[in-house]
Coordinates of C-alpha atoms in Angstrom, one line a residue:
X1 CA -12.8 0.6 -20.6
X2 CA -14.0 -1.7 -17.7
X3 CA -16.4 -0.3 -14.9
X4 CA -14.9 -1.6 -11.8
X5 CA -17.1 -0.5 -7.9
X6 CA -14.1 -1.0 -5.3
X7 CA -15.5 -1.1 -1.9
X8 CA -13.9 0.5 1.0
X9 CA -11.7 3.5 0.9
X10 CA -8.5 1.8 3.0
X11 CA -5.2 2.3 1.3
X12 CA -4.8 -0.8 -0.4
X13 CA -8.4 -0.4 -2.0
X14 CA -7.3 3.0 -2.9
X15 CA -3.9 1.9 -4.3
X16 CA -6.0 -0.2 -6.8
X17 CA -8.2 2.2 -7.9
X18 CA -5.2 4.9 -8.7
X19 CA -3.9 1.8 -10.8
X20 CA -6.6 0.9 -12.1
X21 CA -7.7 4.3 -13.7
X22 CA -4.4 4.9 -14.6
X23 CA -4.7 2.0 -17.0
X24 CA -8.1 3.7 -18.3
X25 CA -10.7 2.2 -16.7
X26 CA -13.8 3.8 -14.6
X27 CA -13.2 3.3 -11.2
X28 CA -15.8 5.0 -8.3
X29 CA -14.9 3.5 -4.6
X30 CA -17.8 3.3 -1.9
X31 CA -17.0 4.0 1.7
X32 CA -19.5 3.2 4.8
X33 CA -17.9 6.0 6.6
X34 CA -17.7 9.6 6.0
X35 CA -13.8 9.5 5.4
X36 CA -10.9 7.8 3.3
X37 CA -8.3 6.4 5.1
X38 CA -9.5 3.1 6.8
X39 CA -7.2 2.1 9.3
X40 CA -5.6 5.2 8.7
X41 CA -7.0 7.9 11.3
X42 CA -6.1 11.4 13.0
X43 CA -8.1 12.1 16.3
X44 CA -7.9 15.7 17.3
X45 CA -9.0 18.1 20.0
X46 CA -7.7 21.0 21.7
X47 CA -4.8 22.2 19.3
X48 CA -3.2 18.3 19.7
X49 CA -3.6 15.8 17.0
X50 CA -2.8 12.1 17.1
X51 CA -2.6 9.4 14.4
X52 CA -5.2 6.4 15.5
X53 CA -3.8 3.5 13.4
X54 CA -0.1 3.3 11.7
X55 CA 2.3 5.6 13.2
X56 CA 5.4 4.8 11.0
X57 CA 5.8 3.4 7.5
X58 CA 8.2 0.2 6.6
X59 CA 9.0 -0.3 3.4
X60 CA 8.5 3.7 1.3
X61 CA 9.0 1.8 -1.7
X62 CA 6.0 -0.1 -1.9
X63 CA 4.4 3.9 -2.0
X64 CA 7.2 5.2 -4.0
X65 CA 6.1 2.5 -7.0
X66 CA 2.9 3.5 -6.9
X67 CA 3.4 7.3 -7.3
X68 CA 5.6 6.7 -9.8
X69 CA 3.4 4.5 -11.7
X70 CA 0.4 6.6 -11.6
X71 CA 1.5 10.2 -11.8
X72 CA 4.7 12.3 -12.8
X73 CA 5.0 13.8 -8.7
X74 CA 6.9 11.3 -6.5
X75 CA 5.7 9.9 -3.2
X76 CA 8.4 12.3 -1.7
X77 CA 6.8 15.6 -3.6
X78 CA 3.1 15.1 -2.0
X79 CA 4.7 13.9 1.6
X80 CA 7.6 15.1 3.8
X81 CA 8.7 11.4 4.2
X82 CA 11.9 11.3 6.7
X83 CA 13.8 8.6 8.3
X84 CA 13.7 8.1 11.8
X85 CA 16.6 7.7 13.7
X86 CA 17.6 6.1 16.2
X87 CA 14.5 3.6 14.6
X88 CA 13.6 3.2 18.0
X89 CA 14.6 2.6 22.0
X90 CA 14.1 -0.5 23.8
X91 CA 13.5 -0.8 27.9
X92 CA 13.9 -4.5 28.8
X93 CA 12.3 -6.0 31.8
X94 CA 15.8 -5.9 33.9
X95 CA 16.2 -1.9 33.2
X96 CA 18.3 -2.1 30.1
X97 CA 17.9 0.7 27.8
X98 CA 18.7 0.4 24.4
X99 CA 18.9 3.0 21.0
X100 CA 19.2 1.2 18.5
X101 CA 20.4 3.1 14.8
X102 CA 18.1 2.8 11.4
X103 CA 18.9 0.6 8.8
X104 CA 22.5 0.2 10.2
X105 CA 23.4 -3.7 10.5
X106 CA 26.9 -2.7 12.1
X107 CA 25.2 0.1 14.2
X108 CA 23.1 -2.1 15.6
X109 CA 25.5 -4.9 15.9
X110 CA 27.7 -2.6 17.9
X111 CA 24.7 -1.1 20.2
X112 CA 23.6 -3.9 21.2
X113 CA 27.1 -5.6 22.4
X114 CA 27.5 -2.1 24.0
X115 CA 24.4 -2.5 26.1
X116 CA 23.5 -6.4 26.3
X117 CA 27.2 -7.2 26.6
X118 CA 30.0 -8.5 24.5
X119 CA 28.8 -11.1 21.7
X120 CA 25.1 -10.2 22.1
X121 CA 25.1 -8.0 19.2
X122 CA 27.6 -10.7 17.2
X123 CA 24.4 -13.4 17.5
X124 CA 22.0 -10.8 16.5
X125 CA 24.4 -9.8 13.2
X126 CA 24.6 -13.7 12.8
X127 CA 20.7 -14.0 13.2
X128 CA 19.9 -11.0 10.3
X129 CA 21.9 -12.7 7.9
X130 CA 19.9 -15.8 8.5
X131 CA 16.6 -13.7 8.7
X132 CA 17.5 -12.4 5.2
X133 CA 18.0 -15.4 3.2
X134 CA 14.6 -16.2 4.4
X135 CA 13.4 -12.9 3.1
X136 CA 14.9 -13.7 -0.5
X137 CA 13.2 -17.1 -0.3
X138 CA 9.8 -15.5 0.0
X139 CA 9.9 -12.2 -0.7
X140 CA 8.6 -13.0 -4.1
X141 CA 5.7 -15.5 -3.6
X142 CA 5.0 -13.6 -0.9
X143 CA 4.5 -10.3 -1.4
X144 CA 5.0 -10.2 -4.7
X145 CA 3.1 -12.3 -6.5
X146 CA -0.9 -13.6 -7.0
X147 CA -1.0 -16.3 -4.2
X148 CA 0.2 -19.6 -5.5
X149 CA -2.6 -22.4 -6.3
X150 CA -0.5 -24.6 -4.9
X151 CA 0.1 -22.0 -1.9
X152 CA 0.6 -25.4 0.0
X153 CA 4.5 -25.2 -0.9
X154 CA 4.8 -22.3 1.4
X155 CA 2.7 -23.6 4.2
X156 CA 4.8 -26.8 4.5
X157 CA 8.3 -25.0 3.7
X158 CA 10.4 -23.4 6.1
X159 CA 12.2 -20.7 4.9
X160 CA 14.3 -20.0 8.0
X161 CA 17.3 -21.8 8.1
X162 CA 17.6 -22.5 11.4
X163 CA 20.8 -23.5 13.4
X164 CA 21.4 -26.8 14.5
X165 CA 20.7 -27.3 18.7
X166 CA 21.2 -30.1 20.5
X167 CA 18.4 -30.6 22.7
X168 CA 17.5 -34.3 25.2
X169 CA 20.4 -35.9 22.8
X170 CA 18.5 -34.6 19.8
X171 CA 19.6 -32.0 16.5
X172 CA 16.7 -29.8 16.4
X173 CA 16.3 -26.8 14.6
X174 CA 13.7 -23.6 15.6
X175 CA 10.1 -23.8 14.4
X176 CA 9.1 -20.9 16.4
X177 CA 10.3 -17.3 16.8
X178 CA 10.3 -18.2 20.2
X179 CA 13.0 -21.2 19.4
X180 CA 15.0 -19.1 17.6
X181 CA 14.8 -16.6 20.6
X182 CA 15.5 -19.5 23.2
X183 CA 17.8 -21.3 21.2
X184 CA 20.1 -19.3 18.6
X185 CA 19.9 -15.6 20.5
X186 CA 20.3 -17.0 24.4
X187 CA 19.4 -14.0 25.8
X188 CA 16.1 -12.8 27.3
X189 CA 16.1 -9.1 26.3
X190 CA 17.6 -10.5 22.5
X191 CA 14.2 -12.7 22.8
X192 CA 12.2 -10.1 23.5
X193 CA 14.0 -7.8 20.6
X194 CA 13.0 -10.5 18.5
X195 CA 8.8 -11.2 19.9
X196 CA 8.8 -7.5 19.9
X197 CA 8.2 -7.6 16.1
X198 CA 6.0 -10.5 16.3
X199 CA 4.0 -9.6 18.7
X200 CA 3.5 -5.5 17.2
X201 CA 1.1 -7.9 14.7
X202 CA -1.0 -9.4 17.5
X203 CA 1.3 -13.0 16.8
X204 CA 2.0 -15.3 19.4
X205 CA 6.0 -16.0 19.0
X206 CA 5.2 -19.1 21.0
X207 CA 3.4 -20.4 17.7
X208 CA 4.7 -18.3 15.2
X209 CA 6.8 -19.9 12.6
X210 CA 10.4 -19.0 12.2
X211 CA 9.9 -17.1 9.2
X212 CA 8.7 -14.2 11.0
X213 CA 12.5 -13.6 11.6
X214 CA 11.4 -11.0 7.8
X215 CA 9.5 -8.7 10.1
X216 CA 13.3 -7.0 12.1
X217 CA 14.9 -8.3 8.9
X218 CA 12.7 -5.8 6.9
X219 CA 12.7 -3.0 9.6
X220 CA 16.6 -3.4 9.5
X221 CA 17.3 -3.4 6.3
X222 CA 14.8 -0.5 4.7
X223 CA 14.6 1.3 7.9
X224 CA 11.3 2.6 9.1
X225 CA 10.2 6.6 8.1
X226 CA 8.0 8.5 9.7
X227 CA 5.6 11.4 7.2
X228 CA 5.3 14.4 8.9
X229 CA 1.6 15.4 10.1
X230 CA 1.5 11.9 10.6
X231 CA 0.5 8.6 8.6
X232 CA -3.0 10.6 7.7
X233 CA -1.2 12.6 5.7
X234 CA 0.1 9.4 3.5
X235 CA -3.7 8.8 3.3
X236 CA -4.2 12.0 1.8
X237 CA -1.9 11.9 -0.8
X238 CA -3.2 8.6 -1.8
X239 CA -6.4 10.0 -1.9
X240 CA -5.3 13.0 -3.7
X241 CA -3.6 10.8 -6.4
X242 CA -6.6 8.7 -6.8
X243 CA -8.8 12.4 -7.3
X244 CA -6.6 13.0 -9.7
X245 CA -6.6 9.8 -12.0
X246 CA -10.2 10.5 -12.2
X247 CA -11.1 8.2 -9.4
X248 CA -15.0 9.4 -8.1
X249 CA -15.1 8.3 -4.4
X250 CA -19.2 8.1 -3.1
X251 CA -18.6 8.4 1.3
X252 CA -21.5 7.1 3.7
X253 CA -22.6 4.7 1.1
X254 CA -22.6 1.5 2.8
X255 CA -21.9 -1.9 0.2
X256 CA -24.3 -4.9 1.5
X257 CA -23.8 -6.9 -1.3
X258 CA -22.9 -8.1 -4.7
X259 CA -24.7 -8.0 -7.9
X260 CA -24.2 -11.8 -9.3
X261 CA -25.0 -11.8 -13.3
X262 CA -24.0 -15.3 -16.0
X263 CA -22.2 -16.7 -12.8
X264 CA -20.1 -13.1 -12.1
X265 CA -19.6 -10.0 -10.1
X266 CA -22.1 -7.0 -12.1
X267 CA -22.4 -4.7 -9.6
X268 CA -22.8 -3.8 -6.1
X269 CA -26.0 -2.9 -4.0
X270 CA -26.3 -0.3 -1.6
X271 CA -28.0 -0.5 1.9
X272 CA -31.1 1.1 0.5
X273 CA -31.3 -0.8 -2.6
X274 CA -29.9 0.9 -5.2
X275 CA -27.5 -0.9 -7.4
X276 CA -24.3 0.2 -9.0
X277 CA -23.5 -1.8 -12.1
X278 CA -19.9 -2.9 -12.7
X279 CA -17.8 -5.3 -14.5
X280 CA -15.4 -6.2 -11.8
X281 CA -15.8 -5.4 -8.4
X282 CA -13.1 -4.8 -6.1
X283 CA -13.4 -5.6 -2.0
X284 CA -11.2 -3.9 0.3
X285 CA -13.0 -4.4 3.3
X286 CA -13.0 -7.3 6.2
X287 CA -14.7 -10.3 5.1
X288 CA -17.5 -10.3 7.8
X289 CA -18.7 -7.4 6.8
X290 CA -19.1 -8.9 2.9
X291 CA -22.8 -11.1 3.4
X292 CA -22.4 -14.6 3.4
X293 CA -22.3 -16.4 0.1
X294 CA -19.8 -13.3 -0.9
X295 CA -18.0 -14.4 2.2
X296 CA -17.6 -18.1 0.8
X297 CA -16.6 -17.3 -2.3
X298 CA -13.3 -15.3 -0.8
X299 CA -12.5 -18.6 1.1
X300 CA -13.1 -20.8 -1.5
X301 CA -11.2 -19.0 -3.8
X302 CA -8.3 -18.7 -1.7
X303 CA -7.9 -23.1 -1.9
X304 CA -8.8 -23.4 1.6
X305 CA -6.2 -21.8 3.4
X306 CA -6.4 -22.7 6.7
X307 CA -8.2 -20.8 10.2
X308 CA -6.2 -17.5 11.0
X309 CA -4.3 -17.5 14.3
X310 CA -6.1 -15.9 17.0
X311 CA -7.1 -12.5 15.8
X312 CA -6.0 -9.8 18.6
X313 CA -6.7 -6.0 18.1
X314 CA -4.8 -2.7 19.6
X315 CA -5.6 -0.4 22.4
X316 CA -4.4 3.2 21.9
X317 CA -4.0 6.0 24.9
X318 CA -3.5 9.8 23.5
X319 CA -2.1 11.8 26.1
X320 CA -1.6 15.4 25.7
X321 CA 1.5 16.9 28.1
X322 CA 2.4 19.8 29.3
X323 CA 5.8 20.5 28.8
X324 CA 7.9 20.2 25.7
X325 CA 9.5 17.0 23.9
X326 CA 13.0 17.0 25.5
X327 CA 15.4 17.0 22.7
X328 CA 17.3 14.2 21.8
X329 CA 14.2 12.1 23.1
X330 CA 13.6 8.9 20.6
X331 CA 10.5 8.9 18.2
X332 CA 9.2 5.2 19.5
X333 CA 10.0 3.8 22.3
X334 CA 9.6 -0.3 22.8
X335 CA 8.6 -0.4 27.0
X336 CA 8.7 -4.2 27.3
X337 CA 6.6 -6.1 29.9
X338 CA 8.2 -7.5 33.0
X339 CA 7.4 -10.8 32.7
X340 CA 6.9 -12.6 29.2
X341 CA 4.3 -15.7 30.2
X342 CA 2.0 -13.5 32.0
X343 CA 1.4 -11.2 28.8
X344 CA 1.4 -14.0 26.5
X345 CA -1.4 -16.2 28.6
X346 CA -4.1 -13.6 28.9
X347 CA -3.4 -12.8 24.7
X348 CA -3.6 -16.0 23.8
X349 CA -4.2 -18.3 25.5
X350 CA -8.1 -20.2 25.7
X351 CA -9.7 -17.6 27.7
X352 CA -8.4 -14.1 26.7
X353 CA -8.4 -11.6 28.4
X354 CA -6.6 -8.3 29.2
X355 CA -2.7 -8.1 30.6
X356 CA -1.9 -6.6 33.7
X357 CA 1.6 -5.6 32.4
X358 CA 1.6 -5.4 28.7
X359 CA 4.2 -4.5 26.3
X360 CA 3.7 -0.9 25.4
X361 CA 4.9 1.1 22.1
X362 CA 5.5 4.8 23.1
X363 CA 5.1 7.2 20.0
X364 CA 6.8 11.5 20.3
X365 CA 6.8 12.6 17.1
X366 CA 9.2 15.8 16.8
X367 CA 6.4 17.1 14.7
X368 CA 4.9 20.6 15.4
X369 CA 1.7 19.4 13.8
X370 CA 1.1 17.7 16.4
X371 CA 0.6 20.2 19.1
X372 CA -0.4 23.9 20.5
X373 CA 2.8 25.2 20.7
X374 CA 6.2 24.1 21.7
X375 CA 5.0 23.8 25.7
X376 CA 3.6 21.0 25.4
X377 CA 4.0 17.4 23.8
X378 CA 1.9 15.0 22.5
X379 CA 2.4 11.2 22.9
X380 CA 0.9 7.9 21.6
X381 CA 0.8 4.9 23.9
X382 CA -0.3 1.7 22.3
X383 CA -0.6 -1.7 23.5
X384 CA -2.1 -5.5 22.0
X385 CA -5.4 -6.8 23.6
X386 CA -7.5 -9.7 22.5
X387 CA -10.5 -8.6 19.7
X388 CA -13.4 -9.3 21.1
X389 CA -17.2 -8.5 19.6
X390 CA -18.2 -4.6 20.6
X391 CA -20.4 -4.2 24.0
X392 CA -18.7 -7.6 24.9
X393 CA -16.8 -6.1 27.5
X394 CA -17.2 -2.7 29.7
X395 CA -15.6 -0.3 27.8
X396 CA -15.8 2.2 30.8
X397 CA -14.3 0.0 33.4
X398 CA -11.9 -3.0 31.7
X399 CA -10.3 -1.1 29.0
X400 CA -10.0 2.3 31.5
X401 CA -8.1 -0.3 33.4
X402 CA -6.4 -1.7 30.9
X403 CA -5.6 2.2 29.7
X404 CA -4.0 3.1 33.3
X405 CA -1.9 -0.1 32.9
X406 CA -0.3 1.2 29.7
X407 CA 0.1 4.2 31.1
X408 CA 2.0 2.8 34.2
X409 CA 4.2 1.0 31.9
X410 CA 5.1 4.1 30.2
X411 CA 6.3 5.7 32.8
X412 CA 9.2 3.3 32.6
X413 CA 10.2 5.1 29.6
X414 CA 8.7 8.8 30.3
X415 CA 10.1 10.0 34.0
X416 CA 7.1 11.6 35.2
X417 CA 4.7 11.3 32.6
X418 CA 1.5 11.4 35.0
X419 CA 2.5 15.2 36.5
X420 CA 2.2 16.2 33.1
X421 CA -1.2 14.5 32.2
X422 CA -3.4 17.7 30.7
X423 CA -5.8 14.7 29.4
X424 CA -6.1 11.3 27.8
X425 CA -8.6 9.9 25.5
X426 CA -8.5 6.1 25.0
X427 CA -9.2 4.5 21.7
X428 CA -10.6 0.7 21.7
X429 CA -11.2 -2.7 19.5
X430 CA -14.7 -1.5 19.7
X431 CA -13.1 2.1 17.6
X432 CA -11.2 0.0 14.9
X433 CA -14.5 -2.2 14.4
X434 CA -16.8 1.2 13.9
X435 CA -14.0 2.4 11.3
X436 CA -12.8 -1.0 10.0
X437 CA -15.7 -3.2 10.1
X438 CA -13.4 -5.9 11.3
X439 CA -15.2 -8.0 14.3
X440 CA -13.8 -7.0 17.5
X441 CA -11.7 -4.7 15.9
X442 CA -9.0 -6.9 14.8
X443 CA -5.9 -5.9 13.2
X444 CA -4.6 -8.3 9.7
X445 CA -0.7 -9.6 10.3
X446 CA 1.3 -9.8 7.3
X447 CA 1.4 -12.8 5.5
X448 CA 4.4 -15.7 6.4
X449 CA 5.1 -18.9 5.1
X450 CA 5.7 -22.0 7.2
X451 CA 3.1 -22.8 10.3
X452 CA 1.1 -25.2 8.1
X453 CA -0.7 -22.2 6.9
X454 CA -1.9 -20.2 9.6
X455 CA -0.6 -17.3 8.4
X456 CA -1.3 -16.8 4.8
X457 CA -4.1 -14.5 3.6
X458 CA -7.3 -15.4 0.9
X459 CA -6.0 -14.6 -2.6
X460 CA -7.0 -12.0 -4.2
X461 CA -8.9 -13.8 -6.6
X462 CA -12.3 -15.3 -5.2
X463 CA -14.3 -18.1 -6.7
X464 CA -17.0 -15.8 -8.2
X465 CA -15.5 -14.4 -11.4
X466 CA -14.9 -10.6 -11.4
X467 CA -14.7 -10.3 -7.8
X468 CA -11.0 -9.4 -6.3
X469 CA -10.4 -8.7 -2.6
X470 CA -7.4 -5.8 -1.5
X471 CA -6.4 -4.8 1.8
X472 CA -5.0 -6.8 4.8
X473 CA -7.5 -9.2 4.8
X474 CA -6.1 -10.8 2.0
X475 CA -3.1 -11.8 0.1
X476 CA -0.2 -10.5 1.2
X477 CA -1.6 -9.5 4.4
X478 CA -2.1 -6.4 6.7
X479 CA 0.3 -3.8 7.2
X480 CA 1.0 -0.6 5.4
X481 CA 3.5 -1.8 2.6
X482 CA 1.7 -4.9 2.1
X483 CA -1.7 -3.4 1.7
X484 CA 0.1 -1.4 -1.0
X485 CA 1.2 -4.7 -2.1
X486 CA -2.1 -5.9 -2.9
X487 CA -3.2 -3.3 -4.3
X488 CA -0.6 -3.6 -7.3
X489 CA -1.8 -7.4 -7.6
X490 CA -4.9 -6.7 -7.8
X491 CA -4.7 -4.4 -10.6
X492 CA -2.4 -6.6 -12.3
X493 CA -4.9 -9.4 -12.3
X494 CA -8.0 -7.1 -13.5
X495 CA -5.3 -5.4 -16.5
X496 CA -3.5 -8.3 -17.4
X497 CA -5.8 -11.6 -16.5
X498 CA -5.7 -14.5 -14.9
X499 CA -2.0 -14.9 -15.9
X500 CA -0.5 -12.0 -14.4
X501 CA 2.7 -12.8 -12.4
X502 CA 3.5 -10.0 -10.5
X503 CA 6.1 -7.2 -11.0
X504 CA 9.7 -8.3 -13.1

C-alpha cells in the first residue's frame, strides 16, 4: 500500500483518489480552500441558487466508469442525471431562432434545413460525419491514453478530413474551424453553430485547428445532461464516493511545495511548514500555483509541448426573476453576437480587452432547487473575456460594464428580462483565480490534435519521478469528462507503471 498526498480537491484530482484507494492505497487530498469541488461551485442567496462553473455535463460516461469502477451504486443512483432536450436554442445575428433536438443527427439535420433553409442542415449532416471520423482518429491518443512521447504525431497530423476548395486557382483544404465554417458550411449562422463550440473553450476558431470539429461531434452524438440541483451536486457524489473508499480530505491546507527525496516526489509541505510524507504525489491544481522548479518539471516532462493559445477566462451574471420559467422555455440558450470580428478582436487579438457585444450562453434550469418558489426563475448568463492577473482591471467599473452588456444581449433571448430583475450578482476571472488558483482566472480547453501543438496539455507524468499532474491543466485537457479522463490515467500510471496504456 503506497501513500500517495493528491493536491487540490477538483474533480479530476478527486476521480484519482477514489481510484486510487479503490486499488488499496492511502490516499488524503489537500485543498487551499474550505470546499471540494474546484471549478465546480454553487453561489446562493435569498432562496435562489446558481451553479458558478459547469452548468451541463458532456460525456456521463466518463462518470458512469468511474462509479462503476469504484463502488457497487451507479453514477445514476447518487445523481438524478437527465438529458436535456431540445440540447439547446440558438439566436443568430440576423434574428433566426433555432431548437435544435439532443443527440438526434436527423433531428438536427432536419431543424436546421427548417430554419436556415433547404440544404443547410444536408451540409451540416455531411460535416458530422466528417467531424466523426476525426473523433475515431483521436479519440484514443487523445483522451484515452498517457500522452504519447512522441506526442509530435498528433501536433503535425490533421485528423479532419477536410473537403477539397478551390481557392485563387488552388485545391486547399480547411486548417481552421473557421475554414471549415467559411468553406464547407457557407453559411454565417452554420459558422457561427460551428465557433460556438470553439469559442465556449475560450478558442479562437480563427486559429483553431480543424480538429475541433470533436467538440459538436461529441455534444451530438452523446448528448449533453443536465444533474438536477446542479453540477455541484456531481461534485458531491464524487466526493461522497471518495469518503467512502476511505479517501481522508484535509480543507484550508494550502500545498507550497514538494518534498524531493533520492531524486523523487516524498511528500508535500504545507504553507506553515509542516510536511506530509508520501510516495507519489498527485497535482490537480494550475501549474502557477505549484513553485517553480515543481513547475519545470511538469513542462519538461510533458517533451516540450509547445506555449498554450491565449488563455481567456468566463464572466458569469446570476440573475434572480420574478415571475416563473415559462414552460416549454429551452434549458441553454446560445444568444450569438451581432457581428463576429468585433468579438473575436478584443478576445484575441494583441491587446485584449473586453467585447461590447459578446456571445452570451443563457442557462433556465427547470429545476425547483434552484429557486423560492415557483414565482420566480432563476437564470445564468455567461460570457468569454480575456484572463487577466486580479486587481488588473476595475472590477467595479469594466466588468459591471461588461455584465450590463451580457445582460443586453440576453434580452434577445429573454423578452423583458430587465422588468423582472429582483437582483444580479456578477462572478469574475478574478472569482475563478481565488477558487482555482489559475492566473487571471483562466479556464483549461480540451486537448486537440493538429495546430503544431498549441493545444495539447503536459502529460501526466512530470520529469521528477513520483509526481503526476490531474485536472485540466494537463493531459487530456479541461472540461468535465476530460478531467474525469485524467483522472483514470493517472491512476493507471501509479497502479500499473510506466507501461500503462490506457483502458481496452
Amino acid at each position: 500500500m503506497a501513500r500517495i498526498a493528491v493536491i487540490g480537491a477538483g474533480l479530476g484530482a478527486m476521480a484519482a483518489a477514489a481510484r486510487l484507494a479503490v486499488a488499496g492505497h492511502r490516499v488524503v487530498v489537500y485543498e487551499r480552500t474550505t470546499t471540494y469541488g474546484g471549478a465546480v461551485g454553487r453561489y446562493e442567496r435569498d432562496g435562489f441558487a446558481f451553479d458558478t462553473g459547469p452548468t451541463l455535463l458532456p460525456l456521463p460516461a466518463v462518470y458512469r466508469d468511474l462509479f462503476l469502477k469504484t463502488g457497487k451504486e451507479p453514477l445514476e443512483k447518487c445523481v438524478d442525471l437527465v438529458q436535456v432536450d431540445p440540447a439547446a436554442r440558438h439566436v443568430f445575428a440576423d434574428g433566426t431562432d433555432l431548437l435544435l433536438p439532443n443527440a438526434s443527427r436527423a433531428g438536427v439535420v432536419d431543424a436546421l434545413n427548417t430554419a436556415l433553409g433547404s440544404g443547410a442542415g444536408d451540409r451540416w449532416g455531411d460535416f458530422l460525419v466528417r467531424a466523426r471520423e476525426a473523433w475515431d482518429r483521436t479519440r484514443r491518443p487523445l483522451l484515452e491514453e498517457p500522452l504519447w512521447p512522441d506526442w509530435q504525431v498528433l501536433a503535425e497530423r490533421e485528423p479532419y478530413p477536410a473537403v477539397p476548395h478551390k481557392r485563387l486557382l488552388r485545391t486547399r483544404r480547411a486548417g481552421t474551424l473557421a475554414e471549415v465554417g467559411s468553406w464547407e458550411l457557407r453559411d454565417p449562422r452554420l459558422t457561427a453553430l460551428l465557433e460556438s463550440h470553439a469559442l465556449a473553450y475560450g478558442l479562437d476558431p480563427r486559429t483553431t485547428p480543424a480538429s475541433a470539429a470533436v467538440l459538436p461531434y461529441m455534444e451530438h452524438a452523446f448528448g449533453v445532461w443536465y444533474v438536477r440541483g446542479g453540477l455541484r451536486e456531481l461534485a458531491r457524489a464524487v466526493y461522497e464516493r471518495c469518503l467512502a473508499r476511505k479517501v481522508e480530505f484535509v480543507l484550508g491546507a494550502e500545498i507550497t511545495g514538494i518534498v524531493e527525496k533520492d531524486g523523487r516526489a516524498a511528500g508535500v509541505e504545507s504553507a506553515d511548514g509542516t510536511v506530509a510524507e508520501a510516495d507519489f504525489v498527485v497535482a490537480g491544481v494550475a501549474p502557477e500555483v505549484l513553485d517553480g522548479s515543481v513547475r519545470q518539471s511538469v513542462v519538461r516532462g510533458s517533451g516540450e509541448v509547445p506555449a498554450q493559445r491565449v488563455r481567456t477566462s468566463r464572466l458569469t451574471v446570476l440573475l434572480a426573476l420574478r415571475g416563473g420559467r415559462p414552460e416549454g422555455t429551452a434549458h441553454r440558450t446560445v444568444v450569438h453576437a451581432e457581428d463576429r470580428d468585433s468579438e473575436l478582436q478584443p478576445l484575441f487579438g494583441a491587446s485584449s480587452g473586453m467585447v461590447a457585444h459578446p456571445t452570451v450562453t443563457v442557462v433556465r434550469p427547470d429545476d425547483p432547487a434552484w429557486v423560492p418558489d415557483a414565482g420566480h426563475e432563476a437564470v445564468t448568463l455567461s460570457s468569454v473575456v480575456p484572463a487577466r492577473p486580479d486587481g488588473e482591471w476595475s472590477e467595479t467599473e469594466v466588468l459591471e460594464r461588461h455584465a450590463q452588456a451580457v445582460i443586453t444581449a440576453a434580452e434577445r433571448a429573454v423578452p423583458g428580462l430587465r422588468d423582472r430583475l429582483l437582483w444580479h450578482e456578477v462572478r469574475t476571472p478574478a472569482d475563478i483565480e481565488r477558487t482555482t488558483g489559475a492566473a487571471g482566472g483562466a479556464i483549461p480547453a480540451p486537448a486537440l490534435a493538429a495546430g503544431d501543438g498549441r493545444l495539447l496539455q503536459p502529460s501526466n507524468t512530470t520529469a521528477l519521478p513520483g509526481l503526476f499532474t490531474v485536472g485540466g491543466w494537463s493531459h487530456p485537457g479541461g472540461g468535465l469528462p476530460h478531467a474525469g479522463m485524467s483522472g483514470s490515467l493517472v491512476a493507471g500510471l501509479i497502479v500499473e507503471g510506466p507501461g500503462f496504456r490506457g483502458s481496452q
